[in-house]
Amino acid sequence: MKNILIGVTGGIAAYKSANIISKLKKRGYNVKVIMTENATKIITPLALETLSRNRVYVDMWDKTPHFEVEHISLAEWADLVLIAPATYNIVGKVANGIADDMLSTVISATVKPVYFALAMNVNMYNNPILKENIEKLKKYGYKFIEADEGFLACNVNAKGRLKDEEEIVEIIENDLNTNNNTLLKGKKILITAGRTEEPIDPVRYLSNRSSGQMGYSLAKAAVKMGGQVTLISGPTNLEIPEGLKEFVQVRSAQEMYEAAIKVFSSVDIAVACAAVADYKPKTYSTEKIKKKDEDLTIVLDRNPDILFEMGKLKKNQYLIGFAAETQNIIENALGKLKKKNLDMIVANNAHNMQKKTNEILIIKDKNNIKELPEESKEKLAYSILNEINLK
């Protein structure tokens, strides 16, 4: 697992570093912490030692005997350095080559990615000197997590609040997952996402509860891993991911079928993540159906099975399907894997629809089943794509 070095400075938001450390540890990362002297006046080193399960570093001249130069060993140990909170002072120090304590010295000695999660008074945040220092550091490859607007310690509601801890963790986790990952570089990838809607009349339709979050997370991850991604999406409330080769908006299963089959022959990888309606109304009423005293009967026709058709057309493509089940999850997924000529299937409990997290099974055959515990869908997307074994 990756090593993350957290730098905690003397901003009032220093207490939030405890939550960041806790979240990273729960995700399995190795975490070490450096605190400035001022940070120890806001939150104790003991608290962060307990959460990180590692010694917390504060003093460059600690008399505890060691057999290595600590600021160098820590700089080399880390896969990523996160400064949270990053104050006006620490940004200014690094921008001007000042290394007068343990944290600023380690930052100056590392060649690994360094993130500054900004947090400070709004006037300091808007100070042109800070802006110049940030621009200077960006030119040297340092990265910044912008502050949010919110209620600040100085009793004003303005920009300068440390970004939500969960968002910070997601940002650096994406960096760790994509750094030097070229598995999909240059590969053409088709991803279907979201739900489909089957119209009954101009007002009503048949659909399901899929939010599209898993499919969109896969598209974002595939782009960051170097893929040329075509995303075909049914209706969602999500923002279109950046960096796509093509985005195709559809509504019905028939529209998604036509769009997917059109590009399938030209791709290297296809991921059918959309929750496609199996049935559609046999007839469509051009006028709104009026309520009557008797029952209403709607006759349904089968929709085309997009994944099955892609399995029939498959030549050298790597084909991934999804199975959202409520019972006999592994048995049903294995049946779908074989019937639809898939290389891999991702199975999960259908009750996780619309949640931001999921727990999944990645299945390649009955003897190759990997269980992944509950995690954010963005992180699971990388785990799924890293399982692709291209010939």
mmCIF file of N, CA and C in Angstrom, residues 84-181:
data_model
loop_
_atom_site.group_PDB
_atom_site.id
_atom_site.type_symbol
_atom_site.label_atom_id
_atom_site.label_comp_id
_atom_site.label_asym_id
_atom_site.label_seq_id
_atom_site.Cartn_x
_atom_site.Cartn_y
_atom_site.Cartn_z
ATOM 1 N N ALA A 84 -1.949 19.765 5.140
ATOM 2 C CA ALA A 84 -3.342 20.065 5.460
ATOM 3 C C ALA A 84 -3.483 20.345 6.958
ATOM 4 N N PRO A 85 -3.762 21.571 7.328
ATOM 5 C CA PRO A 85 -4.007 22.713 6.449
ATOM 6 C C PRO A 85 -2.700 23.336 5.971
ATOM 7 N N ALA A 86 -2.768 23.959 4.804
ATOM 8 C CA ALA A 86 -1.626 24.700 4.273
ATOM 9 C C ALA A 86 -1.890 26.185 4.499
ATOM 10 N N THR A 87 -1.102 26.799 5.357
ATOM 11 C CA THR A 87 -1.293 28.199 5.713
ATOM 12 C C THR A 87 -0.555 29.130 4.751
ATOM 13 N N TYR A 88 -0.881 30.396 4.873
ATOM 14 C CA TYR A 88 -0.175 31.449 4.124
ATOM 15 C C TYR A 88 1.324 31.334 4.368
ATOM 16 N N ASN A 89 1.688 31.036 5.607
ATOM 17 C CA ASN A 89 3.088 30.993 6.006
ATOM 18 C C ASN A 89 3.847 29.859 5.314
ATOM 19 N N ILE A 90 3.294 28.642 5.309
ATOM 20 C CA ILE A 90 4.031 27.501 4.735
ATOM 21 C C ILE A 90 4.163 27.661 3.230
ATOM 22 N N VAL A 91 3.139 28.208 2.571
ATOM 23 C CA VAL A 91 3.233 28.435 1.126
ATOM 24 C C VAL A 91 4.339 29.443 0.834
ATOM 25 N N GLY A 92 4.386 30.513 1.644
ATOM 26 C CA GLY A 92 5.415 31.528 1.442
ATOM 27 C C GLY A 92 6.818 30.988 1.681
ATOM 28 N N LYS A 93 6.968 30.160 2.717
ATOM 29 C CA LYS A 93 8.277 29.564 2.998
ATOM 30 C C LYS A 93 8.784 28.752 1.815
ATOM 31 N N VAL A 94 7.964 27.830 1.357
ATOM 32 C CA VAL A 94 8.402 26.924 0.284
ATOM 33 C C VAL A 94 8.657 27.701 -1.001
ATOM 34 N N ALA A 95 7.808 28.686 -1.292
ATOM 35 C CA ALA A 95 7.964 29.466 -2.525
ATOM 36 C C ALA A 95 9.266 30.249 -2.539
ATOM 37 N N ASN A 96 9.773 30.560 -1.342
ATOM 38 C CA ASN A 96 10.977 31.384 -1.266
ATOM 39 C C ASN A 96 12.187 30.617 -0.744
ATOM 40 N N GLY A 97 12.098 29.289 -0.795
ATOM 41 C CA GLY A 97 13.249 28.472 -0.490
ATOM 42 C C GLY A 97 13.652 28.438 0.971
ATOM 43 N N ILE A 98 12.725 28.709 1.874
ATOM 44 C CA ILE A 98 13.030 28.684 3.305
ATOM 45 C C ILE A 98 12.752 27.295 3.860
ATOM 46 N N ALA A 99 13.735 26.725 4.554
ATOM 47 C CA ALA A 99 13.597 25.404 5.166
ATOM 48 C C ALA A 99 14.157 25.489 6.582
ATOM 49 N N ASP A 100 13.320 26.012 7.515
ATOM 50 C CA ASP A 100 13.822 26.280 8.859
ATOM 51 C C ASP A 100 13.169 25.421 9.939
ATOM 52 N N ASP A 101 12.418 24.406 9.536
ATOM 53 C CA ASP A 101 11.876 23.443 10.498
ATOM 54 C C ASP A 101 11.734 22.101 9.792
ATOM 55 N N MET A 102 11.265 21.098 10.526
ATOM 56 C CA MET A 102 11.191 19.749 9.959
ATOM 57 C C MET A 102 10.301 19.703 8.719
ATOM 58 N N LEU A 103 9.110 20.320 8.783
ATOM 59 C CA LEU A 103 8.171 20.216 7.660
ATOM 60 C C LEU A 103 8.700 20.906 6.410
ATOM 61 N N SER A 104 9.129 22.144 6.518
ATOM 62 C CA SER A 104 9.610 22.865 5.326
ATOM 63 C C SER A 104 10.874 22.213 4.761
ATOM 64 N N THR A 105 11.669 21.588 5.631
ATOM 65 C CA THR A 105 12.879 20.904 5.158
ATOM 66 C C THR A 105 12.524 19.653 4.374
ATOM 67 N N VAL A 106 11.560 18.875 4.864
ATOM 68 C CA VAL A 106 11.140 17.667 4.155
ATOM 69 C C VAL A 106 10.527 18.033 2.803
ATOM 70 N N ILE A 107 9.701 19.091 2.775
ATOM 71 C CA ILE A 107 9.103 19.513 1.501
ATOM 72 C C ILE A 107 10.194 19.879 0.500
ATOM 73 N N SER A 108 11.225 20.554 0.964
ATOM 74 C CA SER A 108 12.301 20.968 0.066
ATOM 75 C C SER A 108 13.136 19.784 -0.415
ATOM 76 N N ALA A 109 13.098 18.681 0.344
ATOM 77 C CA ALA A 109 13.944 17.532 0.011
ATOM 78 C C ALA A 109 13.233 16.451 -0.793
ATOM 79 N N THR A 110 11.909 16.534 -0.889
ATOM 80 C CA THR A 110 11.186 15.466 -1.588
ATOM 81 C C THR A 110 11.055 15.743 -3.086
ATOM 82 N N VAL A 111 11.024 14.662 -3.862
ATOM 83 C CA VAL A 111 10.762 14.772 -5.296
ATOM 84 C C VAL A 111 9.409 14.151 -5.630
ATOM 85 N N LYS A 112 8.655 13.768 -4.598
ATOM 86 C CA LYS A 112 7.341 13.162 -4.779
ATOM 87 C C LYS A 112 6.272 14.247 -4.913
ATOM 88 N N PRO A 113 5.062 13.906 -5.378
ATOM 89 C CA PRO A 113 3.988 14.911 -5.491
ATOM 90 C C PRO A 113 3.688 15.556 -4.141
ATOM 91 N N VAL A 114 3.544 16.869 -4.137
ATOM 92 C CA VAL A 114 3.216 17.609 -2.920
ATOM 93 C C VAL A 114 1.924 18.388 -3.147
ATOM 94 N N TYR A 115 0.938 18.178 -2.269
ATOM 95 C CA TYR A 115 -0.332 18.889 -2.326
ATOM 96 C C TYR A 115 -0.441 19.846 -1.147
ATOM 97 N N PHE A 116 -0.838 21.089 -1.418
ATOM 98 C CA PHE A 116 -1.145 22.060 -0.377
ATOM 99 C C PHE A 116 -2.667 22.224 -0.328
ATOM 100 N N ALA A 117 -3.302 21.812 0.782
ATOM 101 C CA ALA A 117 -4.738 22.021 0.979
ATOM 102 C C ALA A 117 -4.910 23.339 1.724
ATOM 103 N N LEU A 118 -5.259 24.374 0.994
ATOM 104 C CA LEU A 118 -5.243 25.737 1.520
ATOM 105 C C LEU A 118 -6.344 25.983 2.547
ATOM 106 N N ALA A 119 -5.991 26.736 3.594
ATOM 107 C CA ALA A 119 -6.965 27.126 4.618
ATOM 108 C C ALA A 119 -6.416 28.333 5.367
ATOM 109 N N MET A 120 -7.168 29.445 5.359
ATOM 110 C CA MET A 120 -6.675 30.666 6.016
ATOM 111 C C MET A 120 -7.775 31.727 5.995
ATOM 112 N N ASN A 121 -7.512 32.844 6.635
ATOM 113 C CA ASN A 121 -8.398 34.004 6.620
ATOM 114 C C ASN A 121 -8.630 34.485 5.182
ATOM 115 N N VAL A 122 -9.811 34.987 4.899
ATOM 116 C CA VAL A 122 -10.174 35.359 3.534
ATOM 117 C C VAL A 122 -9.261 36.455 2.976
ATOM 118 N N ASN A 123 -8.833 37.410 3.825
ATOM 119 C CA ASN A 123 -7.956 38.482 3.323
ATOM 120 C C ASN A 123 -6.576 37.936 2.979
ATOM 121 N N MET A 124 -6.109 36.982 3.761
ATOM 122 C CA MET A 124 -4.843 36.332 3.440
ATOM 123 C C MET A 124 -5.001 35.516 2.158
ATOM 124 N N TYR A 125 -6.156 34.857 2.021
ATOM 125 C CA TYR A 125 -6.418 34.028 0.843
ATOM 126 C C TYR A 125 -6.427 34.866 -0.436
ATOM 127 N N ASN A 126 -6.914 36.090 -0.310
ATOM 128 C CA ASN A 126 -6.998 36.973 -1.483
ATOM 129 C C ASN A 126 -5.764 37.847 -1.663
ATOM 130 N N ASN A 127 -4.797 37.716 -0.775
ATOM 131 C CA ASN A 127 -3.590 38.535 -0.858
ATOM 132 C C ASN A 127 -2.826 38.214 -2.143
ATOM 133 N N PRO A 128 -2.466 39.220 -2.925
ATOM 134 C CA PRO A 128 -1.755 38.967 -4.189
ATOM 135 C C PRO A 128 -0.396 38.290 -3.994
ATOM 136 N N ILE A 129 0.205 38.457 -2.822
ATOM 137 C CA ILE A 129 1.479 37.780 -2.563
ATOM 138 C C ILE A 129 1.271 36.270 -2.534
ATOM 139 N N LEU A 130 0.175 35.841 -1.897
ATOM 140 C CA LEU A 130 -0.138 34.405 -1.886
ATOM 141 C C LEU A 130 -0.364 33.915 -3.307
ATOM 142 N N LYS A 131 -1.109 34.678 -4.089
ATOM 143 C CA LYS A 131 -1.392 34.270 -5.471
ATOM 144 C C LYS A 131 -0.088 34.117 -6.266
ATOM 145 N N GLU A 132 0.829 35.036 -6.079
ATOM 146 C CA GLU A 132 2.112 34.953 -6.780
ATOM 147 C C GLU A 132 2.901 33.721 -6.333
ATOM 148 N N ASN A 133 2.890 33.466 -5.028
ATOM 149 C CA ASN A 133 3.611 32.297 -4.517
ATOM 150 C C ASN A 133 3.018 30.995 -5.048
ATOM 151 N N ILE A 134 1.692 30.930 -5.120
ATOM 152 C CA ILE A 134 1.038 29.729 -5.640
ATOM 153 C C ILE A 134 1.406 29.512 -7.105
ATOM 154 N N GLU A 135 1.329 30.573 -7.895
ATOM 155 C CA GLU A 135 1.669 30.452 -9.315
ATOM 156 C C GLU A 135 3.124 30.034 -9.506
ATOM 157 N N LYS A 136 3.992 30.573 -8.673
ATOM 158 C CA LYS A 136 5.408 30.202 -8.741
ATOM 159 C C LYS A 136 5.589 28.715 -8.449
ATOM 160 N N LEU A 137 4.941 28.225 -7.390
ATOM 161 C CA LEU A 137 5.086 26.818 -7.003
ATOM 162 C C LEU A 137 4.454 25.877 -8.025
ATOM 163 N N LYS A 138 3.350 26.310 -8.636
ATOM 164 C CA LYS A 138 2.707 25.474 -9.669
ATOM 165 C C LYS A 138 3.663 25.224 -10.831
ATOM 166 N N LYS A 139 4.493 26.225 -11.148
ATOM 167 C CA LYS A 139 5.448 26.075 -12.249
ATOM 168 C C LYS A 139 6.476 24.981 -11.945
ATOM 169 N N TYR A 140 6.701 24.732 -10.659
ATOM 170 C CA TYR A 140 7.654 23.696 -10.258
ATOM 171 C C TYR A 140 6.967 22.358 -9.964
ATOM 172 N N GLY A 141 5.662 22.265 -10.266
ATOM 173 C CA GLY A 141 4.964 20.995 -10.133
ATOM 174 C C GLY A 141 4.207 20.785 -8.844
ATOM 175 N N TYR A 142 4.235 21.758 -7.927
ATOM 176 C CA TYR A 142 3.457 21.628 -6.696
ATOM 177 C C TYR A 142 1.968 21.767 -7.027
ATOM 178 N N LYS A 143 1.128 21.069 -6.248
ATOM 179 C CA LYS A 143 -0.306 21.045 -6.533
ATOM 180 C C LYS A 143 -1.087 21.657 -5.370
ATOM 181 N N PHE A 144 -2.233 22.240 -5.691
ATOM 182 C CA PHE A 144 -3.000 22.967 -4.685
ATOM 183 C C PHE A 144 -4.457 22.504 -4.673
ATOM 184 N N ILE A 145 -4.989 22.361 -3.470
ATOM 185 C CA ILE A 145 -6.399 22.054 -3.273
ATOM 186 C C ILE A 145 -7.042 23.341 -2.752
ATOM 187 N N GLU A 146 -7.870 23.942 -3.592
ATOM 188 C CA GLU A 146 -8.461 25.234 -3.264
ATOM 189 C C GLU A 146 -9.341 25.142 -2.017
ATOM 190 N N ALA A 147 -9.409 26.228 -1.290
ATOM 191 C CA ALA A 147 -10.280 26.301 -0.119
ATOM 192 C C ALA A 147 -11.735 26.459 -0.562
ATOM 193 N N ASP A 148 -12.643 26.127 0.341
ATOM 194 C CA ASP A 148 -14.070 26.290 0.094
ATOM 195 C C ASP A 148 -14.568 27.573 0.756
ATOM 196 N N GLU A 149 -15.764 27.975 0.388
ATOM 197 C CA GLU A 149 -16.429 29.057 1.102
ATOM 198 C C GLU A 149 -17.136 28.472 2.313
ATOM 199 N N GLY A 150 -17.145 29.217 3.414
ATOM 200 C CA GLY A 150 -17.818 28.748 4.620
ATOM 201 C C GLY A 150 -17.541 29.682 5.773
ATOM 202 N N PHE A 151 -18.039 29.289 6.937
ATOM 203 C CA PHE A 151 -17.857 30.119 8.125
ATOM 204 C C PHE A 151 -16.447 29.924 8.658
ATOM 205 N N LEU A 152 -15.687 31.022 8.772
ATOM 206 C CA LEU A 152 -14.287 30.957 9.167
ATOM 207 C C LEU A 152 -14.120 31.310 10.641
ATOM 208 N N ALA A 153 -12.951 30.981 11.172
ATOM 209 C CA ALA A 153 -12.663 31.253 12.579
ATOM 210 C C ALA A 153 -12.684 32.746 12.887
ATOM 211 N N CYS A 154 -12.468 33.582 11.863
ATOM 212 C CA CYS A 154 -12.479 35.037 12.054
ATOM 213 C C CYS A 154 -13.896 35.607 12.032
ATOM 214 N N ASN A 155 -14.894 34.707 12.112
ATOM 215 C CA ASN A 155 -16.299 35.089 12.268
ATOM 216 C C ASN A 155 -16.903 35.742 11.021
ATOM 217 N N VAL A 156 -16.416 35.320 9.848
ATOM 218 C CA VAL A 156 -17.012 35.764 8.590
ATOM 219 C C VAL A 156 -17.324 34.537 7.732
ATOM 220 N N ASN A 157 -18.263 34.712 6.838
ATOM 221 C CA ASN A 157 -18.611 33.644 5.906
ATOM 222 C C ASN A 157 -17.977 33.982 4.565
ATOM 223 N N ALA A 158 -16.870 33.310 4.231
ATOM 224 C CA ALA A 158 -16.114 33.669 3.030
ATOM 225 C C ALA A 158 -15.223 32.507 2.618
ATOM 226 N N LYS A 159 -14.462 32.710 1.549
ATOM 227 C CA LYS A 159 -13.574 31.660 1.058
ATOM 228 C C LYS A 159 -12.319 31.602 1.922
ATOM 229 N N GLY A 160 -11.897 30.386 2.226
ATOM 230 C CA GLY A 160 -10.735 30.185 3.070
ATOM 231 C C GLY A 160 -10.850 28.954 3.942
ATOM 232 N N ARG A 161 -12.013 28.330 3.924
ATOM 233 C CA ARG A 161 -12.269 27.139 4.736
ATOM 234 C C ARG A 161 -11.623 25.924 4.088
ATOM 235 N N LEU A 162 -10.974 25.084 4.874
ATOM 236 C CA LEU A 162 -10.361 23.866 4.364
ATOM 237 C C LEU A 162 -11.404 23.023 3.638
ATOM 238 N N LYS A 163 -11.060 22.536 2.466
ATOM 239 C CA LYS A 163 -11.988 21.691 1.707
ATOM 240 C C LYS A 163 -12.374 20.470 2.533
ATOM 241 N N ASP A 164 -13.582 19.978 2.302
ATOM 242 C CA ASP A 164 -14.085 18.819 3.045
ATOM 243 C C ASP A 164 -13.068 17.679 3.034
ATOM 244 N N GLU A 165 -12.871 17.063 4.194
ATOM 245 C CA GLU A 165 -11.840 16.040 4.340
ATOM 246 C C GLU A 165 -12.019 14.880 3.364
ATOM 247 N N GLU A 166 -13.246 14.478 3.122
ATOM 248 C CA GLU A 166 -13.499 13.376 2.196
ATOM 249 C C GLU A 166 -13.064 13.761 0.789
ATOM 250 N N GLU A 167 -13.325 14.993 0.394
ATOM 251 C CA GLU A 167 -12.922 15.453 -0.935
ATOM 252 C C GLU A 167 -11.405 15.504 -1.058
ATOM 253 N N ILE A 168 -10.728 15.935 0.011
ATOM 254 C CA ILE A 168 -9.264 15.964 -0.014
ATOM 255 C C ILE A 168 -8.711 14.563 -0.208
ATOM 256 N N VAL A 169 -9.251 13.612 0.524
ATOM 257 C CA VAL A 169 -8.791 12.221 0.416
ATOM 258 C C VAL A 169 -9.021 11.694 -0.994
ATOM 259 N N GLU A 170 -10.175 12.003 -1.587
ATOM 260 C CA GLU A 170 -10.470 11.537 -2.938
ATOM 261 C C GLU A 170 -9.483 12.127 -3.947
ATOM 262 N N ILE A 171 -9.135 13.404 -3.774
ATOM 263 C CA ILE A 171 -8.218 14.063 -4.707
ATOM 264 C C ILE A 171 -6.850 13.404 -4.691
ATOM 265 N N ILE A 172 -6.290 13.204 -3.498
ATOM 266 C CA ILE A 172 -4.949 12.625 -3.442
ATOM 267 C C ILE A 172 -4.977 11.139 -3.790
ATOM 268 N N GLU A 173 -6.106 10.481 -3.500
ATOM 269 C CA GLU A 173 -6.214 9.062 -3.847
ATOM 270 C C GLU A 173 -6.241 8.882 -5.358
ATOM 271 N N ASN A 174 -6.917 9.775 -6.043
ATOM 272 C CA ASN A 174 -6.930 9.725 -7.508
ATOM 273 C C ASN A 174 -5.525 9.920 -8.067
ATOM 274 N N ASP A 175 -4.761 10.810 -7.451
ATOM 275 C CA ASP A 175 -3.379 11.031 -7.883
ATOM 276 C C ASP A 175 -2.568 9.750 -7.715
ATOM 277 N N LEU A 176 -2.704 9.103 -6.572
ATOM 278 C CA LEU A 176 -1.956 7.872 -6.314
ATOM 279 C C LEU A 176 -2.350 6.755 -7.270
ATOM 280 N N ASN A 177 -3.635 6.702 -7.600
ATOM 281 C CA ASN A 177 -4.116 5.642 -8.491
ATOM 282 C C ASN A 177 -3.720 5.868 -9.938
ATOM 283 N N THR A 178 -3.549 7.131 -10.318
ATOM 284 C CA THR A 178 -3.267 7.413 -11.725
ATOM 285 C C THR A 178 -1.795 7.688 -11.985
ATOM 286 N N ASN A 179 -1.036 7.972 -10.938
ATOM 287 C CA ASN A 179 0.371 8.315 -11.128
ATOM 288 C C ASN A 179 1.133 7.161 -11.776
ATOM 289 N N ASN A 180 1.697 7.428 -12.945
ATOM 290 C CA ASN A 180 2.477 6.435 -13.696
ATOM 291 C C ASN A 180 1.652 5.223 -14.146
ATOM 292 N N ASN A 181 0.324 5.333 -14.091
ATOM 293 C CA ASN A 181 -0.519 4.220 -14.534
ATOM 294 C C ASN A 181 -0.862 4.430 -16.003
#
